[in-house]
Amino acid sequence: MENCCDNENWKFQGNKELNAASISVRGVLNLLMLNIDPHHHRPTIMLGSADPTDFPSYRITSSAVDAVVDSVRSFCFNSYPPTVGIHSARSAIAKYLSQDLPYQLSPDDVYLTAGCTQAIEIALSALARPGANILLPRPGYPQYEARAAFDHLEVRHFDLIPERDWEVDLDSVEALVDDNTAAIVIINPSNPCGNVFKYQHLKKIAETARKLGIFVISDEVFGHLVVGSNPFVPMGEFASIVPVLTLGSLSKRWVVPGWVLGWIVTNDPNEILKKTGIVESIKNYLDISPDPVTFIQGAIPQILETTNKDFFSNILSIMRETAEMLYDRVKEIPCLTCPQKPEGTMAALVKLNLSLLENISSDLDFCLKLAKEESLIVLPGATVGLENWLRVTFAVEPPTLEDALGRLKAFY
């Protein structure tokens, strides 16, 4: 019998476009974890991902757990849900988000997704007609670049300016736009930068987008996770100026990324997204994609209704302490500079001065050797589009961050 391995005429092969879109936070963190010495005398500290669920201080409130248990025990949520999401969940999310807006959202404005990652996939796929391009921030979240590559959607980057608290360089935005530009993405509060955009700057972004004839995709997965003086302002505030697709989820504010419940919201009182076919494209994508778990959808009204404000304030209190600690302690390490105190999200960008380091060739090289020598994981800035920077998570318990920063200083 002929061995199948002898046949060199197989007609199939892997999708190389997936390989081209392979830069991801998870992929880089997996690479760094492979460099951890399993015999190191100290436990590994993870400052590379915004997932503090291992720490008791960040544990989800019991009322949210009760809501999920009640949903399961009701036996009302064992079926396939509507592709756009259960009406009661959509209604509760519309009510929750409307608290920060000058108008009321309708349940019909809300589309439930399997986390914010799927919301990104759907939003970009909805506008990925042949020849289209999209404006993405640099630095930014690499899931956008990966999805755009998969959808044959051209990416054009605009800069965020560290000397101006990571504001959008609006002059560069105007220079990038042509007749095929569909949308601009902003992330607020900003992952990876750790800033929170001010009201007037968001308004300028809206006015610029309107002038250019493009809509705004506003990633607000870290909404309300603010540890500085700038309040969180949803981009939907400016929907009368420009149509806005808001992306969000339970994962960050409630600290339950494993529950994988997100949403897309159309902030569009003039129904421009409906008239241009974007809403129809979103619905059509949902018809052929996986749904968020039905019993989690069923728990949403109770979760949003019963979560005590003390849960949120306790989380923010810890993060204010750790954000301050990160900013202050980095000053003690000559090769690192934090251009501004973190204002929000769970992480901040820190600049790496390679000229002060021996035998370190790049931010990735720094992180690989840090992992091996100090059993400490931080994310190289190249992952988020900014070489020779580091994204450092401060959403941990204070003693853990104290230990981690001590190791970082010892490594220098």
Tab-separated table of N, CA and C in Angstrom, residues 98-192:
chain	number	residue	atom	x	y	z
A	98	SER	N	-28.068	54.234	28.318
A	98	SER	CA	-28.766	55.520	28.170
A	98	SER	C	-28.553	56.440	29.362
A	99	GLN	N	-28.130	55.884	30.494
A	99	GLN	CA	-27.879	56.713	31.677
A	99	GLN	C	-26.806	57.762	31.420
A	100	ASP	N	-25.908	57.493	30.462
A	100	ASP	CA	-24.806	58.412	30.173
A	100	ASP	C	-25.032	59.226	28.911
A	101	LEU	N	-26.241	59.155	28.343
A	101	LEU	CA	-26.514	59.806	27.059
A	101	LEU	C	-27.630	60.836	27.188
A	102	PRO	N	-27.661	61.803	26.289
A	102	PRO	CA	-28.725	62.814	26.333
A	102	PRO	C	-30.011	62.353	25.643
A	103	TYR	N	-30.113	61.072	25.322
A	103	TYR	CA	-31.294	60.516	24.679
A	103	TYR	C	-31.420	59.062	25.114
A	104	GLN	N	-32.553	58.457	24.816
A	104	GLN	CA	-32.809	57.077	25.207
A	104	GLN	C	-32.546	56.129	24.035
A	105	LEU	N	-31.732	55.136	24.290
A	105	LEU	CA	-31.544	54.081	23.302
A	105	LEU	C	-32.736	53.138	23.325
A	106	SER	N	-32.993	52.507	22.183
A	106	SER	CA	-34.030	51.492	22.063
A	106	SER	C	-33.391	50.110	22.124
A	107	PRO	N	-34.133	49.094	22.587
A	107	PRO	CA	-33.596	47.729	22.495
A	107	PRO	C	-33.185	47.359	21.073
A	108	ASP	N	-33.856	47.948	20.081
A	108	ASP	CA	-33.528	47.658	18.686
A	108	ASP	C	-32.178	48.236	18.263
A	109	ASP	N	-31.603	49.111	19.098
A	109	ASP	CA	-30.278	49.664	18.817
A	109	ASP	C	-29.155	48.739	19.294
A	110	VAL	N	-29.512	47.681	20.022
A	110	VAL	CA	-28.534	46.835	20.705
A	110	VAL	C	-28.486	45.455	20.052
A	111	TYR	N	-27.259	44.985	19.775
A	111	TYR	CA	-27.041	43.656	19.198
A	111	TYR	C	-26.036	42.924	20.075
A	112	LEU	N	-26.428	41.763	20.597
A	112	LEU	CA	-25.560	41.039	21.525
A	112	LEU	C	-24.549	40.191	20.769
A	113	THR	N	-23.337	40.127	21.326
A	113	THR	CA	-22.228	39.416	20.689
A	113	THR	C	-21.500	38.552	21.697
A	114	ALA	N	-20.727	37.608	21.188
A	114	ALA	CA	-19.900	36.759	22.044
A	114	ALA	C	-18.636	37.534	22.418
A	115	GLY	N	-18.787	38.443	23.355
A	115	GLY	CA	-17.689	39.290	23.790
A	115	GLY	C	-17.436	40.438	22.835
A	116	CYS	N	-16.520	41.318	23.231
A	116	CYS	CA	-16.200	42.466	22.379
A	116	CYS	C	-15.352	42.035	21.179
A	117	THR	N	-14.649	40.909	21.293
A	117	THR	CA	-13.876	40.424	20.152
A	117	THR	C	-14.790	40.134	18.970
A	118	GLN	N	-15.913	39.472	19.222
A	118	GLN	CA	-16.849	39.229	18.126
A	118	GLN	C	-17.488	40.526	17.646
A	119	ALA	N	-17.696	41.465	18.556
A	119	ALA	CA	-18.231	42.765	18.137
A	119	ALA	C	-17.288	43.442	17.150
A	120	ILE	N	-15.980	43.344	17.395
A	120	ILE	CA	-14.987	43.896	16.464
A	120	ILE	C	-15.088	43.190	15.108
A	121	GLU	N	-15.167	41.870	15.131
A	121	GLU	CA	-15.261	41.104	13.894
A	121	GLU	C	-16.475	41.526	13.069
A	122	ILE	N	-17.606	41.653	13.733
A	122	ILE	CA	-18.842	41.992	13.026
A	122	ILE	C	-18.778	43.408	12.478
A	123	ALA	N	-18.313	44.351	13.297
A	123	ALA	CA	-18.266	45.757	12.868
A	123	ALA	C	-17.379	45.921	11.634
A	124	LEU	N	-16.207	45.279	11.638
A	124	LEU	CA	-15.300	45.424	10.497
A	124	LEU	C	-15.806	44.669	9.273
A	125	SER	N	-16.390	43.502	9.493
A	125	SER	CA	-16.933	42.751	8.363
A	125	SER	C	-18.086	43.490	7.706
A	126	ALA	N	-18.848	44.235	8.506
A	126	ALA	CA	-20.013	44.940	7.983
A	126	ALA	C	-19.644	46.034	6.990
A	127	LEU	N	-18.424	46.561	7.089
A	127	LEU	CA	-18.040	47.655	6.193
A	127	LEU	C	-16.961	47.254	5.191
A	128	ALA	N	-16.618	45.965	5.171
A	128	ALA	CA	-15.483	45.520	4.352
A	128	ALA	C	-15.898	45.224	2.910
A	129	ARG	N	-16.421	46.223	2.236
A	129	ARG	CA	-16.712	46.067	0.800
A	129	ARG	C	-15.393	46.159	0.025
A	130	PRO	N	-15.363	45.663	-1.206
A	130	PRO	CA	-14.119	45.703	-1.995
A	130	PRO	C	-13.548	47.120	-2.119
A	131	GLY	N	-12.255	47.253	-1.807
A	131	GLY	CA	-11.572	48.535	-1.926
A	131	GLY	C	-11.676	49.438	-0.722
A	132	ALA	N	-12.482	49.052	0.280
A	132	ALA	CA	-12.691	49.922	1.439
A	132	ALA	C	-11.450	49.956	2.328
A	133	ASN	N	-11.306	51.052	3.075
A	133	ASN	CA	-10.250	51.150	4.087
A	133	ASN	C	-10.811	51.707	5.379
A	134	ILE	N	-10.073	51.479	6.449
A	134	ILE	CA	-10.497	51.894	7.777
A	134	ILE	C	-9.323	52.547	8.495
A	135	LEU	N	-9.597	53.523	9.344
A	135	LEU	CA	-8.565	54.226	10.100
A	135	LEU	C	-8.474	53.642	11.501
A	136	LEU	N	-7.263	53.196	11.853
A	136	LEU	CA	-7.035	52.587	13.159
A	136	LEU	C	-5.969	53.365	13.925
A	137	PRO	N	-6.099	53.416	15.260
A	137	PRO	CA	-5.098	54.142	16.063
A	137	PRO	C	-3.797	53.362	16.184
A	138	ARG	N	-2.707	54.121	16.267
A	138	ARG	CA	-1.391	53.545	16.551
A	138	ARG	C	-0.768	54.334	17.679
A	139	PRO	N	-0.532	53.701	18.851
A	139	PRO	CA	-0.782	52.316	19.198
A	139	PRO	C	-2.271	52.006	19.333
A	140	GLY	N	-2.568	50.699	19.258
A	140	GLY	CA	-3.960	50.276	19.331
A	140	GLY	C	-4.071	48.839	19.769
A	141	TYR	N	-5.237	48.252	19.507
A	141	TYR	CA	-5.506	46.879	19.910
A	141	TYR	C	-5.384	45.995	18.674
A	142	PRO	N	-4.469	45.006	18.661
A	142	PRO	CA	-4.137	44.302	17.426
A	142	PRO	C	-5.256	43.460	16.836
A	143	GLN	N	-6.327	43.214	17.593
A	143	GLN	CA	-7.447	42.460	17.041
A	143	GLN	C	-8.044	43.158	15.816
A	144	TYR	N	-7.978	44.489	15.801
A	144	TYR	CA	-8.525	45.237	14.657
A	144	TYR	C	-7.712	44.972	13.392
A	145	GLU	N	-6.384	45.033	13.496
A	145	GLU	CA	-5.539	44.761	12.332
A	145	GLU	C	-5.731	43.335	11.845
A	146	ALA	N	-5.807	42.397	12.786
A	146	ALA	CA	-5.959	40.991	12.411
A	146	ALA	C	-7.266	40.766	11.657
A	147	ARG	N	-8.343	41.335	12.175
A	147	ARG	CA	-9.639	41.138	11.518
A	147	ARG	C	-9.681	41.844	10.167
A	148	ALA	N	-9.102	43.032	10.101
A	148	ALA	CA	-9.094	43.766	8.837
A	148	ALA	C	-8.349	42.974	7.762
A	149	ALA	N	-7.216	42.374	8.131
A	149	ALA	CA	-6.457	41.569	7.164
A	149	ALA	C	-7.285	40.394	6.681
A	150	PHE	N	-7.987	39.763	7.593
A	150	PHE	CA	-8.817	38.618	7.234
A	150	PHE	C	-9.943	39.022	6.286
A	151	ASP	N	-10.468	40.241	6.447
A	151	ASP	CA	-11.582	40.728	5.630
A	151	ASP	C	-11.130	41.497	4.388
A	152	HIS	N	-9.816	41.496	4.108
A	152	HIS	CA	-9.266	42.248	2.963
A	152	HIS	C	-9.628	43.734	3.057
A	153	LEU	N	-9.624	44.241	4.260
A	153	LEU	CA	-9.939	45.645	4.521
A	153	LEU	C	-8.626	46.388	4.746
A	154	GLU	N	-8.354	47.370	3.910
A	154	GLU	CA	-7.095	48.106	4.040
A	154	GLU	C	-7.086	48.919	5.328
A	155	VAL	N	-5.954	48.871	6.015
A	155	VAL	CA	-5.775	49.625	7.263
A	155	VAL	C	-4.889	50.835	7.011
A	156	ARG	N	-5.328	51.979	7.513
A	156	ARG	CA	-4.503	53.181	7.523
A	156	ARG	C	-4.421	53.676	8.961
A	157	HIS	N	-3.201	53.878	9.435
A	157	HIS	CA	-2.998	54.221	10.842
A	157	HIS	C	-2.873	55.726	11.055
A	158	PHE	N	-3.541	56.213	12.084
A	158	PHE	CA	-3.298	57.564	12.580
A	158	PHE	C	-2.617	57.454	13.936
A	159	ASP	N	-1.873	58.491	14.288
A	159	ASP	CA	-1.070	58.437	15.506
A	159	ASP	C	-1.813	58.995	16.712
A	160	LEU	N	-1.525	58.391	17.854
A	160	LEU	CA	-1.881	58.956	19.153
A	160	LEU	C	-0.623	59.589	19.725
A	161	ILE	N	-0.735	60.786	20.248
A	161	ILE	CA	0.439	61.591	20.592
A	161	ILE	C	0.698	61.541	22.103
A	162	PRO	N	1.780	60.872	22.533
A	162	PRO	CA	2.016	60.731	23.973
A	162	PRO	C	2.211	62.056	24.686
A	163	GLU	N	2.812	63.043	23.992
A	163	GLU	CA	3.053	64.356	24.627
A	163	GLU	C	1.767	65.141	24.826
A	164	ARG	N	0.674	64.706	24.208
A	164	ARG	CA	-0.627	65.361	24.370
A	164	ARG	C	-1.628	64.402	25.002
A	165	ASP	N	-1.148	63.649	25.979
A	165	ASP	CA	-2.007	62.693	26.696
A	165	ASP	C	-2.649	61.689	25.746
A	166	TRP	N	-1.899	61.286	24.727
A	166	TRP	CA	-2.328	60.267	23.766
A	166	TRP	C	-3.561	60.689	22.974
A	167	GLU	N	-3.703	61.985	22.727
A	167	GLU	CA	-4.809	62.444	21.881
A	167	GLU	C	-4.595	62.012	20.431
A	168	VAL	N	-5.705	61.961	19.678
A	168	VAL	CA	-5.654	61.641	18.258
A	168	VAL	C	-5.019	62.801	17.492
A	169	ASP	N	-4.098	62.470	16.597
A	169	ASP	CA	-3.528	63.472	15.694
A	169	ASP	C	-4.528	63.690	14.558
A	170	LEU	N	-5.419	64.654	14.734
A	170	LEU	CA	-6.515	64.852	13.783
A	170	LEU	C	-6.022	65.338	12.431
A	171	ASP	N	-4.894	66.028	12.393
A	171	ASP	CA	-4.337	66.444	11.099
A	171	ASP	C	-3.952	65.223	10.268
A	172	SER	N	-3.368	64.223	10.922
A	172	SER	CA	-2.984	63.013	10.190
A	172	SER	C	-4.216	62.242	9.735
A	173	VAL	N	-5.305	62.314	10.502
A	173	VAL	CA	-6.549	61.653	10.108
A	173	VAL	C	-7.050	62.223	8.789
A	174	GLU	N	-7.100	63.526	8.686
A	174	GLU	CA	-7.615	64.157	7.465
A	174	GLU	C	-6.758	63.794	6.257
A	175	ALA	N	-5.456	63.651	6.452
A	175	ALA	CA	-4.568	63.332	5.339
A	175	ALA	C	-4.730	61.891	4.867
A	176	LEU	N	-5.291	61.022	5.689
A	176	LEU	CA	-5.407	59.602	5.350
A	176	LEU	C	-6.665	59.256	4.563
A	177	VAL	N	-7.671	60.092	4.648
A	177	VAL	CA	-8.993	59.741	4.132
A	177	VAL	C	-9.088	59.923	2.623
A	178	ASP	N	-9.742	58.958	1.958
A	178	ASP	CA	-10.106	59.123	0.557
A	178	ASP	C	-11.545	58.646	0.375
A	179	ASP	N	-11.980	58.484	-0.863
A	179	ASP	CA	-13.378	58.128	-1.132
A	179	ASP	C	-13.744	56.725	-0.666
A	180	ASN	N	-12.745	55.902	-0.377
A	180	ASN	CA	-13.011	54.528	0.051
A	180	ASN	C	-12.914	54.337	1.565
A	181	THR	N	-12.653	55.414	2.303
A	181	THR	CA	-12.562	55.308	3.761
A	181	THR	C	-13.958	55.206	4.350
A	182	ALA	N	-14.165	54.200	5.208
A	182	ALA	CA	-15.496	53.958	5.768
A	182	ALA	C	-15.651	54.469	7.192
A	183	ALA	N	-14.629	54.265	8.024
A	183	ALA	CA	-14.812	54.561	9.448
A	183	ALA	C	-13.479	54.824	10.124
A	184	ILE	N	-13.554	55.424	11.292
A	184	ILE	CA	-12.409	55.615	12.176
A	184	ILE	C	-12.710	54.905	13.487
A	185	VAL	N	-11.726	54.194	14.014
A	185	VAL	CA	-11.864	53.494	15.291
A	185	VAL	C	-11.183	54.299	16.381
A	186	ILE	N	-11.888	54.504	17.479
A	186	ILE	CA	-11.255	55.038	18.685
A	186	ILE	C	-11.516	54.070	19.826
A	187	ILE	N	-10.591	54.031	20.757
A	187	ILE	CA	-10.712	53.162	21.937
A	187	ILE	C	-10.652	54.074	23.153
A	188	ASN	N	-11.742	54.133	23.888
A	188	ASN	CA	-11.834	55.077	25.008
A	188	ASN	C	-12.679	54.474	26.139
A	189	PRO	N	-12.096	54.391	27.346
A	189	PRO	CA	-10.710	54.615	27.723
A	189	PRO	C	-9.764	53.749	26.897
A	190	SER	N	-8.533	54.236	26.747
A	190	SER	CA	-7.648	53.702	25.720
A	190	SER	C	-6.845	52.494	26.173
A	191	ASN	N	-7.046	51.392	25.479
A	191	ASN	CA	-6.157	50.246	25.528
A	191	ASN	C	-5.339	50.295	24.235
A	192	PRO	N	-4.033	50.520	24.312
A	192	PRO	CA	-3.139	50.212	25.432
A	192	PRO	C	-2.623	51.405	26.228
